[in-house]
Amino acid sequence: MEVVTIVGTRPEFTKAYLVSQSLKKKKIEEYVIHTGQHYDNKLSRDIFNDVGFREPDINLNIGSGTHGWQTGKMLIGLEKILIENKPDAVIVYGDTNSALAGALTAAKLNIPVLHIEAGARSFNKEMPEEINRIIVDHLATINCCATKRNLLQLNKEGISIGAIFTGDVMLDLIENFKDRVLMPRLVFPKSFFLATIHRAENTDSNERLSEIFSWLGKIGDRVVFPIHPRTKEKLKRFKIKLPENIILISPVSYREMLWLEMHAQKIITDSGGVQKEAYWLGVPCLTFRRETEWTETLKGEWNQLITSEEHLQKGLKIKPKGKPDVALFGNGKAVQKVVAEVIKLVK
Ligand code: UD1
């Protein structure tokens, strides 16, 4: 056994795809554990199938629950497998509960952890993702940073050994799939905005979620909204009435999402990944949050943080200046650099 990759949510499946392919080419044995954090076919199996990510070797089928319960169940399940398999290294991605559980289990067993997308910070500890990132970065043996600013942040926190700038594996991925995007099978208005909202801080209170949908209702264009199960459930629970311009659709695959992003007038989101994709594709983005981990995208007003309706009306009129500086996220060779680090850990 050489490397164990731990994934559990939609963005982790896509991020892991190219790294996994590259490990295979380098003849490094990889064992993939799916925690089961995302279990809906639309967020899990369909994403695997769409990008062509290999079947996981095991699915722990943990599912949803409170953060403590979900993470605790993962720790128990992962510990057993890591003890049995004794890998040389464990790879985790980003800031999810699956990444936290993976890093913590491995660190306690003295197995080196390689963290991809390290050093990102929103400086808002009310977000579960921020807590996860901080802990994972401080446990990891190798921290692969998507930007130089992320690396600097780790250095400020006293992490310099094993911290490197690799660039963003999501940028490699978009380069790989840009010419293979898929138009979703829907009837599209000529002009539309694309919206995705799923973070706890935006969906968990009736007041906030109602406010978001009332803002979306005032956009003055149709809004295509692939809805995350979490947001769908809250909409129903809070009995929020949808404005007429919103076209709710089921979650789409990665390649369909790229098509939607490329054809949208503007993108509205609270997802970290979607903000970056909008920037790399040169589509203006409005982020419904108070802060962003990806401050690089704010340059030239390609991305704007929207915290009030007034802000939104202003933001809708802004035309970004210059071109997005894609090189801030590396040169599309992040996967190669990450895998070179994995090789050092397993040899
Ligand atoms: C998780 C990540 C987030 C990432 C997102 C991508 C954490 C803390 N958060 O958020 O960083 O951006 O994935 O989508 O790990 N649900 C379903 N079906 C599913 C999965 C979830 O219905 O397949 C519903 C459940 O009601 C659940 C809620 O969504 O309670 C939230 O799921 P959770 O696993 O907590 O995280 P996400 O919000 O998806």
mmCIF file of C-alpha atoms and ligand atoms in Angstrom:
data_model
loop_
_atom_site.group_PDB
_atom_site.id
_atom_site.type_symbol
_atom_site.label_atom_id
_atom_site.label_comp_id
_atom_site.label_asym_id
_atom_site.label_seq_id
_atom_site.Cartn_x
_atom_site.Cartn_y
_atom_site.Cartn_z
ATOM 1 C CA MET A 1 0.000 0.000 0.000
ATOM 2 C CA GLU A 2 1.393 3.383 -0.923
ATOM 3 C CA VAL A 3 -1.110 6.263 -0.841
ATOM 4 C CA VAL A 4 -4.621 6.672 0.515
ATOM 5 C CA THR A 5 -6.792 9.466 -0.915
ATOM 6 C CA ILE A 6 -9.719 10.586 1.215
ATOM 7 C CA VAL A 7 -12.666 12.308 -0.461
ATOM 8 C CA GLY A 8 -16.289 12.845 0.507
ATOM 9 C CA THR A 9 -17.861 15.808 -1.270
ATOM 10 C CA ARG A 10 -18.499 16.953 -4.820
ATOM 11 C CA PRO A 11 -15.540 19.358 -5.152
ATOM 12 C CA GLU A 12 -13.124 16.767 -3.752
ATOM 13 C CA PHE A 13 -14.063 14.231 -6.441
ATOM 14 C CA THR A 14 -13.153 16.636 -9.232
ATOM 15 C CA LYS A 15 -9.992 17.927 -7.527
ATOM 16 C CA ALA A 16 -8.748 14.369 -6.956
ATOM 17 C CA TYR A 17 -9.355 13.185 -10.515
ATOM 18 C CA LEU A 18 -6.190 14.477 -12.243
ATOM 19 C CA VAL A 19 -3.952 13.743 -9.254
ATOM 20 C CA SER A 20 -5.240 10.185 -9.234
ATOM 21 C CA GLN A 21 -4.569 9.793 -12.967
ATOM 22 C CA SER A 22 -1.057 11.113 -12.545
ATOM 23 C CA LEU A 23 -0.333 8.778 -9.588
ATOM 24 C CA LYS A 24 -1.397 5.856 -11.776
ATOM 25 C CA LYS A 25 0.984 6.950 -14.557
ATOM 26 C CA LYS A 26 3.809 7.118 -12.012
ATOM 27 C CA LYS A 27 2.875 3.586 -10.863
ATOM 28 C CA ILE A 28 2.018 4.709 -7.345
ATOM 29 C CA GLU A 29 -0.612 2.485 -5.814
ATOM 30 C CA GLU A 30 -3.619 4.517 -4.651
ATOM 31 C CA TYR A 31 -6.495 3.432 -2.416
ATOM 32 C CA VAL A 32 -9.497 5.803 -2.577
ATOM 33 C CA ILE A 33 -11.803 6.178 0.430
ATOM 34 C CA HIS A 34 -15.158 7.951 -0.041
ATOM 35 C CA THR A 35 -16.482 8.990 3.374
ATOM 36 C CA GLY A 36 -20.036 9.191 2.044
ATOM 37 C CA GLN A 37 -20.448 12.821 3.208
ATOM 38 C CA HIS A 38 -22.176 13.487 -0.138
ATOM 39 C CA TYR A 39 -24.491 10.614 -0.943
ATOM 40 C CA ASP A 40 -27.009 11.991 -3.456
ATOM 41 C CA ASN A 41 -26.228 10.589 -6.894
ATOM 42 C CA LYS A 42 -26.274 14.134 -8.296
ATOM 43 C CA LEU A 43 -23.451 15.176 -5.944
ATOM 44 C CA SER A 44 -21.536 11.913 -5.906
ATOM 45 C CA ARG A 45 -21.851 9.102 -8.473
ATOM 46 C CA ASP A 46 -22.802 11.434 -11.346
ATOM 47 C CA ILE A 47 -19.729 13.599 -10.677
ATOM 48 C CA PHE A 48 -17.434 10.553 -10.612
ATOM 49 C CA ASN A 49 -18.938 9.333 -13.883
ATOM 50 C CA ASP A 50 -18.840 12.753 -15.548
ATOM 51 C CA VAL A 51 -15.119 13.380 -15.093
ATOM 52 C CA GLY A 52 -14.160 9.700 -15.271
ATOM 53 C CA PHE A 53 -12.784 9.453 -11.727
ATOM 54 C CA ARG A 54 -12.183 5.831 -10.736
ATOM 55 C CA GLU A 55 -14.589 4.022 -8.391
ATOM 56 C CA PRO A 56 -13.596 4.462 -4.733
ATOM 57 C CA ASP A 57 -12.156 1.321 -3.148
ATOM 58 C CA ILE A 58 -14.502 1.764 -0.214
ATOM 59 C CA ASN A 59 -17.438 3.993 0.699
ATOM 60 C CA LEU A 60 -17.984 4.551 4.429
ATOM 61 C CA ASN A 61 -21.555 5.769 3.731
ATOM 62 C CA ILE A 62 -21.476 8.182 6.683
ATOM 63 C CA GLY A 63 -24.074 10.614 5.282
ATOM 64 C CA SER A 64 -25.332 13.813 6.931
ATOM 65 C CA GLY A 65 -25.498 14.762 10.587
ATOM 66 C CA THR A 66 -24.197 17.356 12.998
ATOM 67 C CA HIS A 67 -20.540 18.256 12.507
ATOM 68 C CA GLY A 68 -19.350 16.362 15.603
ATOM 69 C CA TRP A 69 -21.369 13.265 14.740
ATOM 70 C CA GLN A 70 -20.331 13.285 11.082
ATOM 71 C CA THR A 71 -16.633 13.864 11.807
ATOM 72 C CA GLY A 72 -16.645 11.349 14.682
ATOM 73 C CA LYS A 73 -18.140 8.592 12.521
ATOM 74 C CA MET A 74 -15.521 9.336 9.862
ATOM 75 C CA LEU A 75 -12.669 9.109 12.396
ATOM 76 C CA ILE A 76 -13.849 5.677 13.542
ATOM 77 C CA GLY A 77 -14.274 4.363 9.991
ATOM 78 C CA LEU A 78 -11.027 5.822 8.656
ATOM 79 C CA GLU A 79 -8.871 4.689 11.586
ATOM 80 C CA LYS A 80 -9.758 1.039 11.020
ATOM 81 C CA ILE A 81 -8.868 1.190 7.321
ATOM 82 C CA LEU A 82 -5.629 3.124 7.811
ATOM 83 C CA ILE A 83 -4.463 0.697 10.522
ATOM 84 C CA GLU A 84 -5.211 -2.244 8.210
ATOM 85 C CA ASN A 85 -3.618 -0.729 5.107
ATOM 86 C CA LYS A 86 -0.638 1.117 6.638
ATOM 87 C CA PRO A 87 -0.218 3.627 3.775
ATOM 88 C CA ASP A 88 2.969 5.658 3.313
ATOM 89 C CA ALA A 89 0.926 8.852 2.980
ATOM 90 C CA VAL A 90 -2.614 10.199 3.033
ATOM 91 C CA ILE A 91 -3.888 12.878 0.626
ATOM 92 C CA VAL A 92 -6.705 15.264 1.581
ATOM 93 C CA TYR A 93 -8.240 18.218 -0.271
ATOM 94 C CA GLY A 94 -9.512 21.607 0.868
ATOM 95 C CA ASP A 95 -11.617 22.318 3.911
ATOM 96 C CA THR A 96 -14.402 19.785 4.302
ATOM 97 C CA ASN A 97 -15.282 17.615 7.281
ATOM 98 C CA SER A 98 -13.937 14.666 5.258
ATOM 99 C CA ALA A 99 -10.557 16.412 4.889
ATOM 100 C CA LEU A 100 -10.474 17.194 8.615
ATOM 101 C CA ALA A 101 -11.297 13.613 9.603
ATOM 102 C CA GLY A 102 -8.759 12.231 7.110
ATOM 103 C CA ALA A 103 -5.930 14.464 8.303
ATOM 104 C CA LEU A 104 -6.662 13.927 11.991
ATOM 105 C CA THR A 105 -6.882 10.144 11.715
ATOM 106 C CA ALA A 106 -3.653 9.908 9.730
ATOM 107 C CA ALA A 107 -1.741 12.345 11.964
ATOM 108 C CA LYS A 108 -2.703 10.356 15.091
ATOM 109 C CA LEU A 109 -1.345 7.217 13.415
ATOM 110 C CA ASN A 110 1.870 9.045 12.445
ATOM 111 C CA ILE A 111 1.099 8.711 8.744
ATOM 112 C CA PRO A 112 2.330 11.724 6.698
ATOM 113 C CA VAL A 113 -0.498 13.918 5.395
ATOM 114 C CA LEU A 114 -0.349 15.848 2.126
ATOM 115 C CA HIS A 115 -2.876 18.708 2.040
ATOM 116 C CA ILE A 116 -3.900 20.135 -1.316
ATOM 117 C CA GLU A 117 -5.304 23.705 -1.385
ATOM 118 C CA ALA A 118 -3.539 24.605 1.870
ATOM 119 C CA GLY A 119 -3.209 28.067 3.434
ATOM 120 C CA ALA A 120 -6.568 29.485 2.314
ATOM 121 C CA ARG A 121 -8.192 31.666 4.993
ATOM 122 C CA SER A 122 -11.439 33.635 5.242
ATOM 123 C CA PHE A 123 -10.511 34.822 8.763
ATOM 124 C CA ASN A 124 -14.061 33.997 9.795
ATOM 125 C CA LYS A 125 -14.091 31.197 12.349
ATOM 126 C CA GLU A 126 -17.893 31.015 12.243
ATOM 127 C CA MET A 127 -17.472 29.038 9.020
ATOM 128 C CA PRO A 128 -16.940 25.300 9.638
ATOM 129 C CA GLU A 129 -14.618 25.285 6.618
ATOM 130 C CA GLU A 130 -12.266 27.834 8.246
ATOM 131 C CA ILE A 131 -11.875 25.684 11.359
ATOM 132 C CA ASN A 132 -11.213 22.629 9.178
ATOM 133 C CA ARG A 133 -8.573 24.413 7.067
ATOM 134 C CA ILE A 134 -6.624 25.714 10.038
ATOM 135 C CA ILE A 135 -6.460 22.312 11.709
ATOM 136 C CA VAL A 136 -5.609 20.392 8.531
ATOM 137 C CA ASP A 137 -2.795 22.820 7.600
ATOM 138 C CA HIS A 138 -1.276 22.502 11.060
ATOM 139 C CA LEU A 139 -1.422 18.698 10.975
ATOM 140 C CA ALA A 140 -0.128 18.181 7.445
ATOM 141 C CA THR A 141 3.435 17.121 6.638
ATOM 142 C CA ILE A 142 3.273 18.675 3.164
ATOM 143 C CA ASN A 143 1.061 21.686 2.429
ATOM 144 C CA CYS A 144 0.512 22.388 -1.274
ATOM 145 C CA CYS A 145 -0.648 25.983 -1.751
ATOM 146 C CA ALA A 146 -2.749 27.199 -4.684
ATOM 147 C CA THR A 147 -1.379 30.767 -4.486
ATOM 148 C CA LYS A 148 1.760 32.463 -3.150
ATOM 149 C CA ARG A 149 -0.453 34.439 -0.754
ATOM 150 C CA ASN A 150 -1.672 31.159 0.762
ATOM 151 C CA LEU A 151 1.950 30.087 1.260
ATOM 152 C CA LEU A 152 2.750 33.398 2.952
ATOM 153 C CA GLN A 153 -0.192 32.866 5.282
ATOM 154 C CA LEU A 154 1.159 29.488 6.365
ATOM 155 C CA ASN A 155 4.591 31.058 6.948
ATOM 156 C CA LYS A 156 2.934 33.702 9.159
ATOM 157 C CA GLU A 157 1.374 30.886 11.184
ATOM 158 C CA GLY A 158 4.793 29.297 11.657
ATOM 159 C CA ILE A 159 4.439 26.620 8.983
ATOM 160 C CA SER A 160 7.399 26.762 6.593
ATOM 161 C CA ILE A 161 8.861 23.259 6.475
ATOM 162 C CA GLY A 162 6.907 21.248 3.925
ATOM 163 C CA ALA A 163 4.881 24.241 2.697
ATOM 164 C CA ILE A 164 5.156 24.944 -1.035
ATOM 165 C CA PHE A 165 3.459 26.866 -3.826
ATOM 166 C CA THR A 166 2.221 24.368 -6.404
ATOM 167 C CA GLY A 167 -0.603 26.311 -8.047
ATOM 168 C CA ASP A 168 -4.220 25.237 -8.037
ATOM 169 C CA VAL A 169 -5.174 21.721 -9.184
ATOM 170 C CA MET A 170 -8.616 23.143 -10.092
ATOM 171 C CA LEU A 171 -6.928 25.330 -12.706
ATOM 172 C CA ASP A 172 -5.260 22.253 -14.231
ATOM 173 C CA LEU A 173 -8.677 20.618 -14.272
ATOM 174 C CA ILE A 174 -10.429 23.491 -16.036
ATOM 175 C CA GLU A 175 -7.675 23.549 -18.680
ATOM 176 C CA ASN A 176 -8.246 19.814 -19.157
ATOM 177 C CA PHE A 177 -12.035 20.048 -19.525
ATOM 178 C CA LYS A 178 -12.472 23.475 -21.169
ATOM 179 C CA ASP A 179 -12.954 21.949 -24.613
ATOM 180 C CA ARG A 180 -15.200 19.135 -23.380
ATOM 181 C CA VAL A 181 -17.970 21.122 -21.665
ATOM 182 C CA LEU A 182 -21.569 19.896 -21.879
ATOM 183 C CA MET A 183 -24.676 21.983 -22.432
ATOM 184 C CA PRO A 184 -27.288 20.897 -19.871
ATOM 185 C CA ARG A 185 -30.452 19.470 -21.448
ATOM 186 C CA LEU A 186 -32.671 22.453 -20.700
ATOM 187 C CA VAL A 187 -34.359 25.245 -22.575
ATOM 188 C CA PHE A 188 -32.206 28.318 -21.992
ATOM 189 C CA PRO A 189 -33.126 31.961 -22.130
ATOM 190 C CA LYS A 190 -30.791 33.919 -24.444
ATOM 191 C CA SER A 191 -29.291 35.768 -21.544
ATOM 192 C CA PHE A 192 -29.033 34.485 -17.990
ATOM 193 C CA PHE A 193 -27.209 34.805 -14.703
ATOM 194 C CA LEU A 194 -25.930 31.663 -12.980
ATOM 195 C CA ALA A 195 -26.391 31.321 -9.215
ATOM 196 C CA THR A 196 -25.263 28.765 -6.620
ATOM 197 C CA ILE A 197 -25.788 29.261 -2.895
ATOM 198 C CA HIS A 198 -25.271 26.496 -0.338
ATOM 199 C CA ARG A 199 -23.108 27.653 2.581
ATOM 200 C CA ALA A 200 -24.505 27.281 6.084
ATOM 201 C CA GLU A 201 -24.246 31.017 6.808
ATOM 202 C CA ASN A 202 -26.495 31.779 3.815
ATOM 203 C CA THR A 203 -28.970 28.914 4.025
ATOM 204 C CA ASP A 204 -29.512 28.061 7.672
ATOM 205 C CA SER A 205 -31.679 31.040 8.684
ATOM 206 C CA ASN A 206 -35.030 31.914 7.154
ATOM 207 C CA GLU A 207 -34.186 35.620 7.310
ATOM 208 C CA ARG A 208 -30.918 35.305 5.374
ATOM 209 C CA LEU A 209 -32.153 32.856 2.749
ATOM 210 C CA SER A 210 -35.317 34.936 2.138
ATOM 211 C CA GLU A 211 -33.131 38.029 1.734
ATOM 212 C CA ILE A 212 -30.949 36.251 -0.829
ATOM 213 C CA PHE A 213 -33.920 35.162 -2.932
ATOM 214 C CA SER A 214 -35.455 38.627 -2.753
ATOM 215 C CA TRP A 215 -32.148 40.065 -4.062
ATOM 216 C CA LEU A 216 -32.062 37.480 -6.849
ATOM 217 C CA GLY A 217 -35.610 38.517 -7.779
ATOM 218 C CA LYS A 218 -34.392 42.044 -8.495
ATOM 219 C CA ILE A 219 -31.583 41.126 -10.893
ATOM 220 C CA GLY A 220 -33.561 42.081 -14.003
ATOM 221 C CA ASP A 221 -32.569 38.922 -15.927
ATOM 222 C CA ARG A 222 -33.339 35.193 -15.678
ATOM 223 C CA VAL A 223 -31.286 33.376 -13.042
ATOM 224 C CA VAL A 224 -30.400 29.697 -13.611
ATOM 225 C CA PHE A 225 -29.945 28.141 -10.168
ATOM 226 C CA PRO A 226 -28.637 24.534 -9.846
ATOM 227 C CA ILE A 227 -29.793 23.847 -6.335
ATOM 228 C CA HIS A 228 -27.741 22.025 -3.686
ATOM 229 C CA PRO A 229 -29.883 19.587 -1.604
ATOM 230 C CA ARG A 230 -29.151 21.618 1.517
ATOM 231 C CA THR A 231 -30.580 24.817 -0.036
ATOM 232 C CA LYS A 232 -33.541 22.914 -1.481
ATOM 233 C CA GLU A 233 -34.441 21.502 1.902
ATOM 234 C CA LYS A 234 -34.240 24.938 3.578
ATOM 235 C CA LEU A 235 -36.332 26.610 0.857
ATOM 236 C CA LYS A 236 -39.048 24.073 1.529
ATOM 237 C CA ARG A 237 -38.746 24.254 5.308
ATOM 238 C CA PHE A 238 -38.904 28.089 5.388
ATOM 239 C CA LYS A 239 -41.689 28.117 2.736
ATOM 240 C CA ILE A 240 -39.817 30.728 0.686
ATOM 241 C CA LYS A 241 -41.670 31.812 -2.464
ATOM 242 C CA LEU A 242 -39.459 31.854 -5.541
ATOM 243 C CA PRO A 243 -39.302 35.041 -7.606
ATOM 244 C CA GLU A 244 -40.483 34.465 -11.189
ATOM 245 C CA ASN A 245 -37.096 35.052 -12.842
ATOM 246 C CA ILE A 246 -35.456 32.102 -11.010
ATOM 247 C CA ILE A 247 -35.074 28.850 -12.951
ATOM 248 C CA LEU A 248 -34.353 26.166 -10.343
ATOM 249 C CA ILE A 249 -32.629 23.076 -11.754
ATOM 250 C CA SER A 250 -31.135 19.927 -10.186
ATOM 251 C CA PRO A 251 -27.394 19.934 -9.411
ATOM 252 C CA VAL A 252 -25.453 19.645 -12.672
ATOM 253 C CA SER A 253 -22.290 17.712 -13.531
ATOM 254 C CA TYR A 254 -18.848 19.383 -13.586
ATOM 255 C CA ARG A 255 -18.817 19.686 -17.379
ATOM 256 C CA GLU A 256 -22.355 21.122 -17.431
ATOM 257 C CA MET A 257 -21.380 23.589 -14.720
ATOM 258 C CA LEU A 258 -18.454 24.757 -16.853
ATOM 259 C CA TRP A 259 -20.839 25.293 -19.787
ATOM 260 C CA LEU A 260 -23.194 27.332 -17.597
ATOM 261 C CA GLU A 261 -20.311 29.388 -16.204
ATOM 262 C CA MET A 262 -18.957 30.113 -19.692
ATOM 263 C CA HIS A 263 -22.352 31.261 -21.010
ATOM 264 C CA ALA A 264 -23.613 33.272 -18.032
ATOM 265 C CA GLN A 265 -23.720 37.090 -18.062
ATOM 266 C CA LYS A 266 -22.502 37.073 -14.497
ATOM 267 C CA ILE A 267 -22.131 34.448 -11.770
ATOM 268 C CA ILE A 268 -23.582 34.737 -8.274
ATOM 269 C CA THR A 269 -22.206 32.373 -5.677
ATOM 270 C CA ASP A 270 -20.995 31.644 -2.160
ATOM 271 C CA SER A 271 -18.765 28.747 -3.266
ATOM 272 C CA GLY A 272 -14.989 29.137 -3.157
ATOM 273 C CA GLY A 273 -14.451 26.946 -6.212
ATOM 274 C CA VAL A 274 -17.031 28.735 -8.365
ATOM 275 C CA GLN A 275 -15.475 32.145 -7.571
ATOM 276 C CA LYS A 276 -12.135 30.885 -8.898
ATOM 277 C CA GLU A 277 -13.656 29.264 -11.980
ATOM 278 C CA ALA A 278 -15.493 32.518 -12.816
ATOM 279 C CA TYR A 279 -12.180 34.417 -12.555
ATOM 280 C CA TRP A 280 -10.238 31.973 -14.720
ATOM 281 C CA LEU A 281 -12.991 31.976 -17.355
ATOM 282 C CA GLY A 282 -13.199 35.796 -17.297
ATOM 283 C CA VAL A 283 -16.849 35.930 -16.188
ATOM 284 C CA PRO A 284 -17.738 38.659 -13.637
ATOM 285 C CA CYS A 285 -18.711 37.227 -10.260
ATOM 286 C CA LEU A 286 -20.841 38.527 -7.386
ATOM 287 C CA THR A 287 -20.107 36.704 -4.139
ATOM 288 C CA PHE A 288 -22.875 36.760 -1.537
ATOM 289 C CA ARG A 289 -20.513 36.760 1.446
ATOM 290 C CA ARG A 290 -18.759 39.213 3.763
ATOM 291 C CA GLU A 291 -15.311 37.881 2.928
ATOM 292 C CA THR A 292 -13.549 35.542 0.520
ATOM 293 C CA GLU A 293 -10.567 33.201 0.843
ATOM 294 C CA TRP A 294 -9.704 34.002 -2.767
ATOM 295 C CA THR A 295 -8.911 37.726 -2.548
ATOM 296 C CA GLU A 296 -6.866 37.432 -5.777
ATOM 297 C CA THR A 297 -10.204 37.302 -7.641
ATOM 298 C CA LEU A 298 -11.225 40.747 -6.320
ATOM 299 C CA LYS A 299 -8.522 42.383 -8.493
ATOM 300 C CA GLY A 300 -9.997 44.494 -11.317
ATOM 301 C CA GLU A 301 -13.439 43.925 -9.719
ATOM 302 C CA TRP A 302 -13.811 40.560 -11.466
ATOM 303 C CA ASN A 303 -15.285 39.390 -8.173
ATOM 304 C CA GLN A 304 -17.256 41.563 -5.771
ATOM 305 C CA LEU A 305 -18.419 40.850 -2.244
ATOM 306 C CA ILE A 306 -22.123 41.635 -1.920
ATOM 307 C CA THR A 307 -23.475 42.359 1.545
ATOM 308 C CA SER A 308 -26.524 44.537 0.818
ATOM 309 C CA GLU A 309 -29.112 45.166 -1.863
ATOM 310 C CA GLU A 310 -27.533 48.539 -2.569
ATOM 311 C CA HIS A 311 -24.212 46.777 -3.091
ATOM 312 C CA LEU A 312 -25.853 44.350 -5.478
ATOM 313 C CA GLN A 313 -27.421 47.087 -7.607
ATOM 314 C CA LYS A 314 -24.026 48.810 -7.799
ATOM 315 C CA GLY A 315 -22.240 45.536 -8.487
ATOM 316 C CA LEU A 316 -24.555 44.651 -11.368
ATOM 317 C CA LYS A 317 -23.423 47.770 -13.235
ATOM 318 C CA ILE A 318 -19.677 47.361 -12.746
ATOM 319 C CA LYS A 319 -17.549 46.278 -15.713
ATOM 320 C CA PRO A 320 -14.320 44.558 -14.597
ATOM 321 C CA LYS A 321 -11.036 46.204 -15.576
ATOM 322 C CA GLY A 322 -8.154 44.480 -17.395
ATOM 323 C CA LYS A 323 -7.758 40.728 -17.700
ATOM 324 C CA PRO A 324 -7.867 38.191 -14.861
ATOM 325 C CA ASP A 325 -4.349 37.342 -13.670
ATOM 326 C CA VAL A 326 -4.643 33.560 -13.977
ATOM 327 C CA ALA A 327 -0.918 33.048 -13.251
ATOM 328 C CA LEU A 328 -1.604 33.925 -9.595
ATOM 329 C CA PHE A 329 -2.959 30.363 -9.389
ATOM 330 C CA GLY A 330 0.059 28.726 -11.050
ATOM 331 C CA ASN A 331 0.813 27.670 -14.586
ATOM 332 C CA GLY A 332 -1.547 24.716 -14.946
ATOM 333 C CA LYS A 333 1.138 22.295 -13.719
ATOM 334 C CA ALA A 334 -0.049 22.018 -10.120
ATOM 335 C CA VAL A 335 -0.859 18.312 -10.412
ATOM 336 C CA GLN A 336 2.674 17.538 -11.584
ATOM 337 C CA LYS A 337 4.156 19.436 -8.613
ATOM 338 C CA VAL A 338 1.816 17.800 -6.119
ATOM 339 C CA VAL A 339 2.617 14.319 -7.399
ATOM 340 C CA ALA A 340 6.369 15.047 -7.185
ATOM 341 C CA GLU A 341 5.790 15.698 -3.457
ATOM 342 C CA VAL A 342 3.811 12.469 -3.083
ATOM 343 C CA ILE A 343 6.691 10.547 -4.666
ATOM 344 C CA LYS A 344 9.103 11.999 -2.078
ATOM 345 C CA LEU A 345 6.805 10.784 0.715
ATOM 346 C CA VAL A 346 6.426 7.232 -0.550
ATOM 347 C CA LYS A 347 10.007 6.507 -1.660
HETATM 348 C C1 UD1 B 1 -19.748 20.522 2.056
HETATM 349 C C2 UD1 B 1 -18.507 21.224 2.607
HETATM 350 C C3 UD1 B 1 -18.298 22.531 1.846
HETATM 351 C C4 UD1 B 1 -18.295 22.305 0.330
HETATM 352 C C5 UD1 B 1 -19.575 21.580 -0.052
HETATM 353 C C6 UD1 B 1 -19.668 21.296 -1.532
HETATM 354 C C7 UD1 B 1 -18.072 20.812 5.000
HETATM 355 C C8 UD1 B 1 -18.090 21.414 6.350
HETATM 356 N N1 UD1 B 1 -18.643 21.539 4.023
HETATM 357 O O1 UD1 B 1 -20.867 21.339 2.360
HETATM 358 O O2 UD1 B 1 -17.059 23.102 2.230
HETATM 359 O O3 UD1 B 1 -18.255 23.557 -0.316
HETATM 360 O O4 UD1 B 1 -19.652 20.351 0.660
HETATM 361 O O5 UD1 B 1 -20.969 20.880 -1.873
HETATM 362 O O6 UD1 B 1 -17.559 19.732 4.831
HETATM 363 N N2 UD1 B 1 -27.123 16.851 1.701
HETATM 364 C C9 UD1 B 1 -27.948 16.050 0.930
HETATM 365 N N3 UD1 B 1 -27.357 15.176 0.075
HETATM 366 C C10 UD1 B 1 -26.016 15.029 -0.036
HETATM 367 C C11 UD1 B 1 -25.185 15.843 0.779
HETATM 368 C C12 UD1 B 1 -25.751 16.739 1.622
HETATM 369 O O7 UD1 B 1 -29.166 16.142 0.999
HETATM 370 O O8 UD1 B 1 -25.550 14.209 -0.829
HETATM 371 C C13 UD1 B 1 -27.754 17.860 2.601
HETATM 372 C C14 UD1 B 1 -28.084 17.367 3.974
HETATM 373 O O9 UD1 B 1 -29.311 17.951 4.343
HETATM 374 C C15 UD1 B 1 -26.990 17.964 4.842
HETATM 375 C C16 UD1 B 1 -26.656 19.250 4.129
HETATM 376 O O10 UD1 B 1 -26.894 18.947 2.736
HETATM 377 O O11 UD1 B 1 -27.387 18.148 6.152
HETATM 378 C C17 UD1 B 1 -25.260 19.711 4.297
HETATM 379 O O12 UD1 B 1 -24.342 18.715 3.917
HETATM 380 P P1 UD1 B 1 -22.844 18.736 4.501
HETATM 381 O O13 UD1 B 1 -22.229 17.438 4.295
HETATM 382 O O14 UD1 B 1 -22.879 19.279 5.883
HETATM 383 O O15 UD1 B 1 -22.072 19.792 3.674
HETATM 384 P P2 UD1 B 1 -22.324 20.733 2.429
HETATM 385 O O16 UD1 B 1 -23.240 21.845 2.783
HETATM 386 O O17 UD1 B 1 -22.641 19.957 1.209
#
